[in-house]
Amino acid sequence: MLTLENGKCASPCDSTKNMQNRRLEHSQRNHSRDGLGRCSTTGVNHNEQFHKDFISRCIERATSRRFAFGIESKPAATMAANQECSGNLKRQLEKLFDASLRSTVPDKPCVKPVVTTSPLDRSGDYQCNNAMGLWSMIKGKDSQFNGPPAVGEALLNNLPTSEMVDSISCSVTGPGFVNVVLSTKWMAKSIANMLIDGIDTWAPAPPVKRALVDFSSPNIAKEMHVGHLRSTVIGARSLACSSSQRLKFFAETMLFGMLIEYLFEKFPDTDSVTETAIGDLQSFYKESKKFFDDDPDFKEKAQKAVVRLQGGDPIYRKAWAKICEISRTEFSKVYQRLQVELEEKGESFYNPYIANVIGKLDSKGLIEESEGARVIFLQGFKIPLIVVKSDGGFNYASTDLTALWYRLNEEKAEWIIYVTDFSQKQHFDMFFKAARKAGWLPDSDNTHPRVDHVDFGLVVNGEDRKRFRTRASDVVRLVDLLDEAKTRSKTALIERGKDKEWTPEELDQTAEAVGYGAVKATERQVILSTSMPLLSDKGNTAVYLLYAHARICSIIRKSGKDIDELKKTVELVLDHPEERALGLHLLRFAETVEEACTTLFPNVLCLYLYSLSERFTSFYSIHQVIGSPEEASRLLLCEATAIVMRKCFHLLGITPVYKI
């Protein structure tokens, strides 16, 4: 489940003598939020939930209350080594070649197998690429081999017997590349087993038990706009290969002081304030911002309000809670449409721990005084990381460091991922380095606990190429974008006569699934225009992929056969090249999901899904299904393809359609 994380309250510094510190902090702030804020993550418990929901959402909170800085580091490879994934072909082949390496070069126990998918021009499904590396290690050392090809031959000859490998068809080419051909009979059997046992049996082994993803970042009292889409869509699926709970993050900066004081100005009796009374949230924010910019007295009151809020003043906290409540209602409308579930925990949650964490850092000798502020100097950066401002207030860095400490020690997170645009890169580089300097994180990026910043390009206005900002008058609201996508999808379906074939409910549900799916899949083109191919059924688009799935479902329906009965009674075969190519791609699903999760590139799964659709099209354009002698087997292949596609849609947050 996703969690909302509210607030980063920071007191402003208005003293002229501290201008330099303010400039430094402004520079860091631009990197840490730059207008969008961000959404926070959660913890994952893979062992309890992983096979229950296969790669579901991300994170589960820890229950331990121990506060400690000692975090045990575990190499990622070690953590995953003991978890076998029966669906991952590459992992299974690595085990076979590991045994071969031990027999071929017993005096090189540290050498790990290097197994990759074979290039299209090689005669194999996979290949082992260890020969050249081994030769460079044993060359000239009284070796029994006379070159890389000989090493490759030995690796092939020492490969343990396995029903998954067609040993007769395997070969060694070039400088020792071992080309592995999978047994077609074993491939068909593996797909048939998945049909009976379920696709959860292909779930990849996660490298950690608990992960957190920090993303989305809507701001309190600001409506979500298209600029929030990318972080939300990418972040919500970053660890979709984990059964988890997720957090969403509300940015609470000095704007809270501004909003609270404006609330007092407009509604002296805050108890009577309702969502209806405030009206349009966006207008309320813009009106308060205008007061803040134009009225020095109001600006001063707003600045003092932040300090009172941070200090726990009950009147100000009550007003703050009222604004959060109204904002939460608006945000939920968007998240419901995007199928993002939320568990709320605001940034302000960490305020009680900040002083303690700063004290811990200070006791390690990391914090120094600099022109009234308290900072951490980091090698490789021209500016220090300000953790306490010159007026004693806390800032983004202090809250982020505290949140990281809490997640490592309280929530026992082993992997924390932050999803924001690239402009915030320096902020994350600095506070990650500060955490390593404090000993919270290991020096190696490949050792857990681990942190990663997944950055992406800015979402910009198509006309002036400037980033979207809430204060702009022409910003495109995200709810409007989703409404427009659904409307266009529905219009396209009606033009095809679907309103006469389907019930109104079917038409509405399909229009929503296609429209929202198109927005998610084409989020790099979030500005709708009449020329935008949002609903194109050609090429790598959501509509094409949904159409491909619906066509497969139509084939199965038209056959009139009981698929569940076929699974029990019919042998699936892959006798033709197109059938085998489709089957091989299906079997590569587990390793693709694992790659997407470990590299944090969800587009890997998108490309896999598109390739799967293409391979099915190649198969179906050549081979008849209904009425052919192989009808039963091919229906099972269709069913397997549909199942894998639906799991891909789930991981990408897209609702599949069965008729289109």
XYZ file of C-alpha atoms in Angstrom:
660
model
C 0.000 0.000 0.000
C 1.135 3.502 -0.707
C 1.723 5.998 2.011
C 1.448 9.704 1.999
C 4.249 11.527 3.679
C 3.421 15.035 4.749
C 5.478 17.948 5.370
C 8.832 19.505 5.539
C 8.458 22.571 7.691
C 11.334 24.998 7.546
C 11.756 28.340 9.224
C 13.040 31.070 6.907
C 16.081 33.128 7.676
C 15.666 36.809 6.954
C 18.835 38.179 8.467
C 21.020 39.972 5.939
C 24.227 38.723 7.519
C 23.178 35.135 6.780
C 22.598 35.678 3.069
C 25.293 33.229 2.061
C 23.715 30.414 4.022
C 20.378 31.175 2.446
C 21.939 31.030 -1.005
C 23.514 27.668 -0.179
C 20.246 26.332 1.133
C 18.345 27.669 -1.865
C 20.761 25.815 -4.123
C 20.200 22.594 -2.193
C 16.443 23.125 -2.116
C 16.324 23.469 -5.877
C 17.926 20.077 -6.088
C 15.790 18.548 -3.376
C 12.306 19.555 -4.476
C 12.368 22.160 -7.235
C 8.658 22.771 -7.075
C 7.235 19.295 -7.136
C 8.028 17.799 -3.762
C 7.945 14.029 -3.779
C 6.246 10.900 -2.581
C 7.688 8.601 0.032
C 7.997 4.823 0.277
C 7.417 1.876 2.356
C 8.679 -1.424 3.437
C 8.244 -4.826 1.890
C 7.871 -8.226 3.429
C 8.478 -10.655 0.565
C 8.472 -13.870 2.557
C 4.939 -13.393 3.903
C 3.202 -11.901 0.888
C 5.344 -12.426 -2.213
C 3.708 -15.525 -3.671
C 0.329 -14.360 -2.453
C 0.207 -11.367 -4.791
C 3.321 -12.109 -6.917
C 5.064 -8.847 -7.420
C 2.482 -6.561 -6.039
C 3.194 -3.172 -4.726
C 5.947 -2.264 -2.336
C 6.625 -2.455 1.270
C 5.525 -3.343 4.706
C 6.327 -1.453 7.828
C 8.483 -3.011 10.513
C 7.181 -3.463 14.043
C 10.437 -3.308 15.973
C 10.982 -0.155 18.032
C 14.754 -0.432 18.370
C 16.659 2.773 17.627
C 20.208 1.924 16.625
C 22.752 3.067 14.115
C 24.309 -0.345 13.659
C 22.918 -1.731 10.394
C 24.142 -5.103 9.221
C 25.360 -5.032 5.635
C 24.669 -7.994 3.372
C 25.911 -8.428 -0.214
C 22.962 -8.507 -2.597
C 24.181 -11.649 -4.333
C 24.406 -13.489 -1.016
C 20.872 -12.524 -0.043
C 19.404 -13.895 -3.249
C 21.660 -16.936 -3.546
C 19.624 -19.135 -1.254
C 16.320 -18.403 -2.982
C 15.749 -20.598 -6.006
C 13.453 -19.325 -8.712
C 12.129 -22.202 -10.770
C 10.842 -19.846 -13.467
C 14.096 -18.010 -14.151
C 15.882 -19.786 -17.001
C 19.040 -17.734 -16.662
C 19.368 -18.561 -12.958
C 18.860 -22.269 -13.647
C 21.539 -22.244 -16.351
C 23.901 -20.344 -14.067
C 23.621 -23.178 -11.555
C 24.516 -25.711 -14.240
C 27.495 -23.691 -15.451
C 28.620 -23.065 -11.891
C 28.976 -26.820 -11.518
C 30.789 -26.954 -14.855
C 33.223 -24.237 -13.751
C 34.028 -26.123 -10.562
C 34.934 -29.181 -12.670
C 36.760 -27.282 -15.416
C 38.869 -24.966 -13.222
C 38.678 -26.341 -9.669
C 41.442 -23.995 -8.529
C 39.336 -20.911 -9.444
C 36.422 -21.158 -6.972
C 35.639 -17.416 -7.094
C 34.774 -17.393 -10.800
C 31.047 -16.891 -11.345
C 29.156 -18.062 -14.430
C 28.372 -15.410 -17.043
C 25.167 -16.440 -18.794
C 23.297 -14.190 -21.223
C 20.590 -14.532 -23.830
C 22.104 -15.300 -27.209
C 22.247 -12.635 -29.914
C 19.930 -13.290 -32.823
C 22.805 -14.302 -35.108
C 24.070 -17.026 -32.758
C 22.890 -20.637 -32.799
C 21.470 -20.933 -29.309
C 18.927 -19.649 -26.823
C 21.515 -18.657 -24.194
C 25.266 -18.535 -24.070
C 27.987 -18.803 -21.453
C 30.735 -16.223 -21.903
C 33.320 -17.354 -19.348
C 35.901 -18.854 -21.702
C 37.841 -15.694 -22.604
C 37.998 -14.481 -19.023
C 39.165 -17.858 -17.780
C 41.820 -18.071 -20.470
C 43.286 -14.745 -19.392
C 43.575 -16.136 -15.852
C 45.157 -19.518 -16.715
C 47.170 -18.564 -19.808
C 50.828 -19.503 -19.459
C 50.291 -21.372 -16.188
C 50.895 -24.902 -17.385
C 47.280 -25.118 -18.463
C 45.765 -28.089 -20.257
C 43.982 -25.663 -22.604
C 45.470 -24.001 -25.674
C 43.022 -21.129 -26.032
C 39.530 -19.811 -25.259
C 37.762 -22.244 -27.667
C 39.246 -25.188 -25.786
C 38.077 -23.696 -22.499
C 34.598 -23.325 -23.979
C 34.593 -26.956 -25.128
C 35.537 -28.061 -21.626
C 32.765 -25.980 -20.081
C 30.261 -27.597 -22.449
C 31.572 -31.126 -21.850
C 31.483 -30.645 -18.077
C 27.939 -29.280 -18.086
C 25.786 -31.523 -15.850
C 23.058 -33.508 -17.544
C 19.734 -31.653 -17.354
C 16.367 -32.188 -18.975
C 16.180 -28.448 -19.732
C 19.205 -28.549 -22.078
C 19.278 -30.127 -25.537
C 22.914 -31.160 -25.250
C 23.106 -32.483 -28.810
C 22.259 -29.065 -30.264
C 24.633 -27.086 -28.017
C 27.855 -25.814 -29.543
C 30.966 -23.672 -29.058
C 31.637 -20.825 -31.467
C 34.103 -17.977 -31.850
C 36.432 -17.360 -28.903
C 34.792 -19.945 -26.681
C 31.148 -18.869 -26.575
C 29.075 -21.813 -25.331
C 25.744 -21.746 -27.135
C 22.992 -23.435 -25.138
C 19.840 -24.742 -26.792
C 16.931 -25.482 -24.498
C 14.987 -28.691 -24.854
C 11.767 -27.915 -26.717
C 9.987 -30.711 -24.869
C 11.113 -29.290 -21.516
C 9.995 -25.800 -22.555
C 6.499 -27.064 -23.391
C 6.339 -28.963 -20.112
C 7.375 -25.859 -18.135
C 4.655 -23.751 -19.747
C 2.086 -26.481 -19.136
C 3.102 -26.634 -15.467
C 2.646 -22.882 -15.169
C -0.859 -23.168 -16.591
C -1.752 -25.666 -13.882
C 0.198 -24.289 -10.914
C -0.205 -20.585 -11.692
C 2.176 -17.853 -12.805
C 3.194 -17.161 -9.211
C 5.505 -20.157 -9.565
C 7.549 -17.965 -11.926
C 7.958 -15.219 -9.346
C 11.590 -14.025 -9.221
C 13.519 -14.223 -5.981
C 13.733 -10.751 -4.423
C 17.180 -9.576 -3.249
C 15.783 -8.153 0.006
C 12.910 -8.744 2.393
C 12.027 -5.110 2.881
C 12.180 -2.178 0.464
C 10.924 1.397 0.448
C 10.014 3.607 -2.500
C 9.792 7.381 -2.100
C 7.793 8.999 -4.901
C 4.930 11.113 -6.348
C 5.197 14.275 -4.242
C 1.999 16.228 -4.420
C 1.995 19.421 -2.369
C -0.579 20.233 0.266
C -3.207 22.722 -0.957
C -2.126 22.214 -4.557
C -3.959 20.033 -7.018
C -2.003 17.328 -8.766
C -1.047 18.241 -12.315
C 0.597 16.414 -15.193
C 4.015 17.134 -13.706
C 3.210 14.632 -10.939
C 2.306 11.852 -13.342
C 5.758 10.565 -14.191
C 7.015 10.188 -10.631
C 3.725 8.589 -9.592
C 3.597 6.096 -12.468
C 7.295 5.169 -12.312
C 7.451 5.141 -8.538
C 4.298 3.105 -8.081
C 5.763 0.324 -10.247
C 9.464 0.588 -9.253
C 9.232 -2.374 -6.949
C 6.124 -3.904 -8.407
C 8.073 -7.134 -8.222
C 7.687 -7.014 -4.472
C 4.778 -7.681 -2.212
C 4.730 -4.458 -0.336
C 3.239 -1.411 1.200
C 3.917 1.975 -0.345
C 4.094 5.510 0.941
C 3.175 8.752 -0.703
C 4.856 11.947 0.246
C 3.296 15.363 0.816
C 5.729 18.239 0.723
C 5.226 20.550 3.711
C 7.562 23.498 3.504
C 7.140 27.109 4.520
C 3.999 27.212 2.390
C 2.143 25.799 5.402
C 2.755 28.991 7.328
C 1.435 30.934 4.364
C -1.649 28.731 4.002
C -2.447 28.671 7.702
C -2.251 32.434 8.082
C -4.409 32.904 4.986
C -6.904 30.426 6.445
C -7.029 32.569 9.610
C -7.488 35.707 7.504
C -10.356 34.262 5.518
C -11.963 32.116 8.218
C -11.367 33.408 11.756
C -13.425 30.478 13.043
C -11.409 27.588 11.619
C -13.718 25.011 13.193
C -16.341 25.899 10.602
C -14.003 25.487 7.629
C -15.063 22.809 5.147
C -13.956 21.749 1.695
C -16.976 23.597 0.281
C -16.072 26.769 2.175
C -12.514 26.845 0.849
C -13.713 26.026 -2.647
C -11.140 25.379 -5.338
C -7.934 24.256 -3.650
C -5.787 25.625 -6.435
C -7.351 29.085 -6.184
C -6.946 29.064 -2.403
C -3.234 28.404 -2.801
C -2.751 31.083 -5.451
C -4.622 33.680 -3.400
C -2.486 32.974 -0.342
C 0.692 33.067 -2.464
C -0.262 36.491 -3.793
C -0.731 37.764 -0.235
C 2.643 36.292 0.699
C 4.418 37.982 -2.223
C 2.682 41.360 -1.956
C 2.180 41.938 1.764
C 5.369 42.097 3.914
C 3.349 41.923 7.157
C 1.525 38.819 5.988
C 4.837 37.288 4.890
C 6.319 37.847 8.341
C 3.289 36.261 10.026
C 3.544 33.286 7.673
C 7.208 32.817 8.536
C 6.452 32.899 12.250
C 3.587 30.469 11.693
C 6.065 27.860 10.441
C 8.054 28.096 13.673
C 4.851 27.781 15.726
C 3.786 24.781 13.694
C 7.171 23.129 14.169
C 6.943 23.928 17.866
C 3.647 22.055 18.178
C 1.281 25.004 18.764
C -2.147 23.282 18.997
C -4.014 26.055 17.150
C -1.624 25.957 14.227
C -1.473 22.175 14.171
C -5.269 22.057 14.074
C -5.347 24.428 11.101
C -2.597 22.407 9.437
C -4.602 19.207 9.926
C -7.661 20.845 8.342
C -5.722 21.817 5.213
C -4.202 18.311 4.999
C -7.643 16.733 5.276
C -9.023 18.763 2.388
C -5.932 18.121 0.265
C -6.082 14.424 1.013
C -9.597 14.221 -0.378
C -8.503 15.788 -3.659
C -5.427 13.594 -3.997
C -7.420 10.429 -3.369
C -9.527 11.093 -6.459
C -6.429 10.914 -8.650
C -4.861 7.940 -6.908
C -8.077 5.953 -7.159
C -8.125 6.463 -10.901
C -4.473 5.479 -11.193
C -5.113 2.441 -8.968
C -2.608 3.588 -6.380
C -3.463 2.624 -2.812
C -2.254 4.872 -0.021
C -1.251 4.562 3.585
C -0.648 8.007 4.968
C 2.391 9.007 6.976
C 3.485 12.618 6.663
C 6.975 14.020 6.609
C 6.053 15.853 9.764
C 5.966 12.417 11.368
C 9.763 12.607 11.527
C 9.904 15.994 13.308
C 10.134 14.481 16.830
C 13.229 12.502 15.772
C 15.176 15.252 13.997
C 16.906 16.706 17.063
C 18.013 13.240 18.171
C 19.401 12.374 14.754
C 21.222 15.715 14.465
C 22.691 15.040 17.904
C 23.917 11.621 16.772
C 25.572 13.153 13.723
C 27.132 15.841 15.907
C 28.494 13.264 18.333
C 30.307 11.644 15.418
C 32.040 14.959 14.686
C 30.317 15.369 11.327
C 28.574 18.696 11.953
C 30.412 22.012 11.857
C 29.386 25.639 12.322
C 29.377 27.831 9.219
C 28.169 31.440 9.422
C 25.542 30.609 11.994
C 24.284 27.454 10.323
C 25.201 23.863 11.136
C 26.507 21.967 8.151
C 28.222 18.773 7.009
C 31.158 19.261 4.660
C 31.410 16.534 2.034
C 34.354 15.753 -0.190
C 33.634 16.404 -3.851
C 31.014 19.115 -3.283
C 31.656 22.855 -3.363
C 28.850 23.621 -0.927
C 28.147 21.989 2.440
C 24.974 20.149 3.347
C 23.019 22.425 5.699
C 21.258 20.387 8.378
C 20.274 23.231 10.760
C 19.654 26.728 9.441
C 21.114 29.810 11.073
C 17.796 30.586 12.767
C 17.680 27.111 14.287
C 15.087 25.765 11.873
C 15.316 22.441 10.060
C 15.265 21.954 6.313
C 14.953 19.275 3.654
C 18.326 17.710 4.436
C 17.582 17.386 8.143
C 14.222 15.753 7.464
C 15.571 13.481 4.722
C 18.457 12.297 6.902
C 16.055 11.660 9.770
C 13.623 9.793 7.530
C 16.476 7.645 6.202
C 17.671 6.874 9.724
C 14.138 5.984 10.818
C 13.557 3.719 7.829
C 16.814 1.869 8.365
C 16.409 1.407 12.111
C 12.685 1.451 12.791
C 11.255 0.010 9.593
C 14.286 -2.207 8.965
C 14.394 -1.282 5.294
C 17.169 -2.928 3.292
C 16.628 -1.005 0.072
C 15.290 2.538 -0.237
C 14.501 4.025 -3.645
C 13.756 7.689 -4.354
C 11.958 8.600 -7.588
C 12.215 12.261 -8.652
C 13.236 14.299 -11.657
C 16.938 14.674 -12.383
C 17.161 18.249 -11.058
C 17.258 16.863 -7.519
C 20.264 14.638 -8.170
C 22.781 16.748 -6.237
C 20.585 16.804 -3.144
C 20.408 13.007 -3.080
C 24.098 12.585 -3.853
C 24.927 14.828 -0.899
C 22.630 13.348 1.678
C 23.485 9.778 0.614
C 27.154 10.626 1.055
C 26.445 12.164 4.468
C 24.667 8.938 5.494
C 27.664 6.875 4.381
C 29.984 9.198 6.263
C 27.869 8.585 9.362
C 28.209 4.827 8.899
C 24.529 4.232 8.222
C 25.171 2.875 4.733
C 27.968 0.692 3.346
C 30.476 2.174 0.925
C 29.508 -0.237 -1.846
C 26.395 0.450 -3.901
C 25.904 -3.298 -4.328
C 25.651 -4.031 -0.608
C 22.577 -3.748 1.556
C 21.222 -1.661 3.116
C 21.190 0.275 -0.122
C 19.789 3.551 -1.427
C 19.119 4.549 -5.042
C 17.879 7.694 -6.739
C 15.850 6.901 -9.858
C 15.722 10.122 -11.817
C 13.830 11.026 -14.962
C 13.502 13.954 -17.337
C 11.337 16.921 -16.499
C 7.716 16.992 -17.586
C 7.537 20.199 -19.599
C 4.972 22.319 -21.373
C 4.907 21.477 -25.051
C 4.817 25.140 -26.094
C 7.550 26.873 -24.096
C 9.382 23.722 -22.918
C 9.264 24.919 -19.310
C 8.486 22.585 -16.426
C 4.979 22.515 -15.022
C 4.439 24.402 -11.806
C 1.284 24.572 -9.756
C 1.397 28.346 -9.478
C 1.182 28.675 -13.262
C -2.241 29.672 -14.509
C -2.224 27.288 -17.481
C -1.152 24.110 -15.711
C -2.959 20.959 -16.886
C -4.680 19.269 -13.955
C -4.103 15.541 -13.785
C -7.812 14.805 -13.275
C -8.559 16.743 -16.461
C -5.959 14.732 -18.363
C -7.495 11.466 -17.179
C -11.015 12.663 -17.979
C -9.953 13.671 -21.480
C -8.214 10.342 -22.087
C -11.315 8.404 -21.054
C -13.582 10.626 -23.168
C -11.440 10.180 -26.265
C -11.259 6.446 -25.705
C -15.029 6.226 -25.364
C -15.560 8.296 -28.506
C -13.231 6.012 -30.467
C -15.083 2.920 -29.246
C -18.465 4.417 -30.164
C -17.162 5.257 -33.636
C -16.383 1.559 -34.007
C -19.948 0.674 -33.066
C -19.120 -0.836 -29.694
C -21.984 1.053 -28.033
C -24.350 -1.183 -30.003
C -22.520 -4.406 -29.088
C -21.752 -3.814 -25.419
C -23.666 -2.802 -22.338
C -23.172 0.787 -21.094
C -21.151 -0.609 -18.183
C -18.839 -2.561 -20.506
C -18.363 0.487 -22.697
C -17.525 2.726 -19.733
C -15.153 0.235 -18.129
C -13.304 -0.421 -21.374
C -13.030 3.299 -22.151
C -11.551 3.878 -18.704
C -9.095 0.987 -18.924
C -7.893 1.989 -22.394
C -7.791 5.723 -21.669
C -5.982 5.501 -18.351
C -3.698 2.765 -19.662
C -2.761 4.945 -22.628
C -1.858 7.838 -20.324
C 0.345 5.628 -18.169
C 2.066 3.992 -21.113
C 2.626 7.261 -22.969
C 3.387 9.469 -19.970
C 6.276 11.045 -21.823
C 3.654 12.714 -23.991
C 1.370 13.818 -21.184
C 0.089 16.911 -22.943
C -2.942 15.886 -24.939
C -3.337 17.338 -28.385
C -5.459 16.432 -31.356
C -2.386 15.037 -33.092
C -1.183 12.967 -30.134
C -1.322 9.203 -30.928
C -2.713 8.490 -27.463
C -5.249 5.929 -28.669
C -3.298 4.510 -31.590
C -3.608 0.747 -32.015
C -0.335 0.630 -33.965
C 3.172 0.249 -32.583
C 4.315 0.078 -28.968
C 1.279 1.722 -27.386
C -1.035 0.683 -24.564
C -3.956 0.383 -26.971
C -2.025 -1.981 -29.240
C -1.038 -4.144 -26.279
C -4.563 -4.175 -24.848
C -5.916 -4.997 -28.299
C -3.481 -7.907 -28.614
C -4.653 -9.313 -25.294
C -8.325 -8.867 -26.197
C -7.744 -10.660 -29.505
C -6.221 -13.653 -27.717
C -9.197 -13.781 -25.361
C -11.529 -13.628 -28.358
C -9.787 -16.605 -29.977
C -10.240 -18.654 -26.824
C -13.914 -17.640 -26.479
C -14.704 -18.459 -30.102
C -13.205 -21.935 -29.760
C -15.903 -22.840 -27.260
C -13.425 -25.111 -25.476
C -13.037 -25.444 -21.698
C -9.478 -24.211 -21.128
C -9.308 -25.574 -17.597
C -10.179 -29.011 -18.908
C -7.588 -28.736 -21.705
C -4.905 -27.938 -19.131
C -5.529 -31.295 -17.486
C -5.950 -33.477 -20.561
C -3.949 -32.024 -23.460
C -0.198 -32.063 -24.018
C 1.187 -28.694 -25.077
C 3.687 -28.974 -27.945
C 5.977 -26.449 -29.635
C 6.692 -28.237 -32.905
C 6.898 -25.209 -35.199
C 9.548 -22.446 -35.071
C 6.985 -19.714 -34.351
C 5.473 -21.759 -31.534
C 8.894 -22.344 -30.028
C 9.881 -18.660 -30.326
C 6.686 -17.646 -28.536
C 7.216 -20.281 -25.866
C 10.808 -19.185 -25.263
C 9.713 -15.592 -24.815
C 7.069 -16.651 -22.316
C 9.678 -18.542 -20.323
C 11.891 -15.439 -20.182
C 9.232 -13.567 -18.222
C 10.730 -14.251 -14.768
C 14.230 -13.086 -15.657
C 12.804 -9.972 -17.324
C 10.854 -9.011 -14.209
C 13.930 -9.597 -12.067
C 16.000 -7.401 -14.381
C 13.408 -4.621 -14.248
C 13.428 -4.715 -10.455
C 17.160 -4.954 -9.872
C 18.082 -2.336 -12.478
C 15.070 -0.124 -11.669
C 14.212 0.205 -15.349
C 10.459 -0.554 -15.717
C 10.752 0.071 -19.442
C 12.444 -3.339 -19.650
C 9.086 -4.901 -18.844
C 7.333 -2.622 -21.343
C 9.661 -3.782 -24.115
C 9.171 -7.403 -23.105
C 5.395 -7.025 -23.284
C 5.579 -5.418 -26.718
C 7.917 -8.164 -27.973
C 5.548 -10.788 -26.587
C 2.681 -9.246 -28.552
C 4.817 -9.211 -31.690
C 5.796 -12.851 -31.272
C 2.190 -13.861 -30.797
C 1.232 -11.937 -33.937
C 3.973 -13.772 -35.878
C 2.697 -17.097 -34.593
C -0.987 -16.370 -35.226
C -0.446 -14.911 -38.706
C 1.128 -18.181 -39.875
C -0.601 -20.881 -37.862
C -4.321 -21.506 -37.678
C -5.621 -22.109 -34.165
C -9.351 -22.891 -34.283
C -10.091 -25.888 -36.506
C -6.465 -26.978 -36.889
C -5.194 -30.454 -35.856
C -3.125 -28.696 -33.167
C -6.080 -26.625 -31.926
C -6.023 -27.827 -28.309
C -2.287 -27.322 -27.869
C -2.371 -23.925 -29.538
C -5.272 -22.803 -27.371
C -3.108 -23.598 -24.350
C -0.309 -21.511 -25.873
C -2.797 -18.669 -26.362
C -3.908 -18.992 -22.742
C -0.310 -18.925 -21.477
C 0.356 -15.790 -23.516
C -2.745 -14.088 -22.137
C -1.781 -14.978 -18.560
C 1.708 -13.527 -18.913
C 0.337 -10.403 -20.585
C -2.133 -9.876 -17.746
C 0.662 -10.176 -15.195
C 2.677 -7.603 -17.141
C -0.331 -5.279 -17.199
C -0.691 -5.713 -13.452
C 2.947 -4.868 -12.847
C 2.656 -1.791 -15.054
C -0.566 -0.648 -13.395
C -2.715 -1.151 -16.501
C -6.159 -2.766 -16.394
C -6.501 -5.473 -19.087
C -9.529 -5.560 -21.358
C -11.094 -8.718 -22.735
C -13.105 -7.149 -25.560
C -12.161 -4.162 -27.687
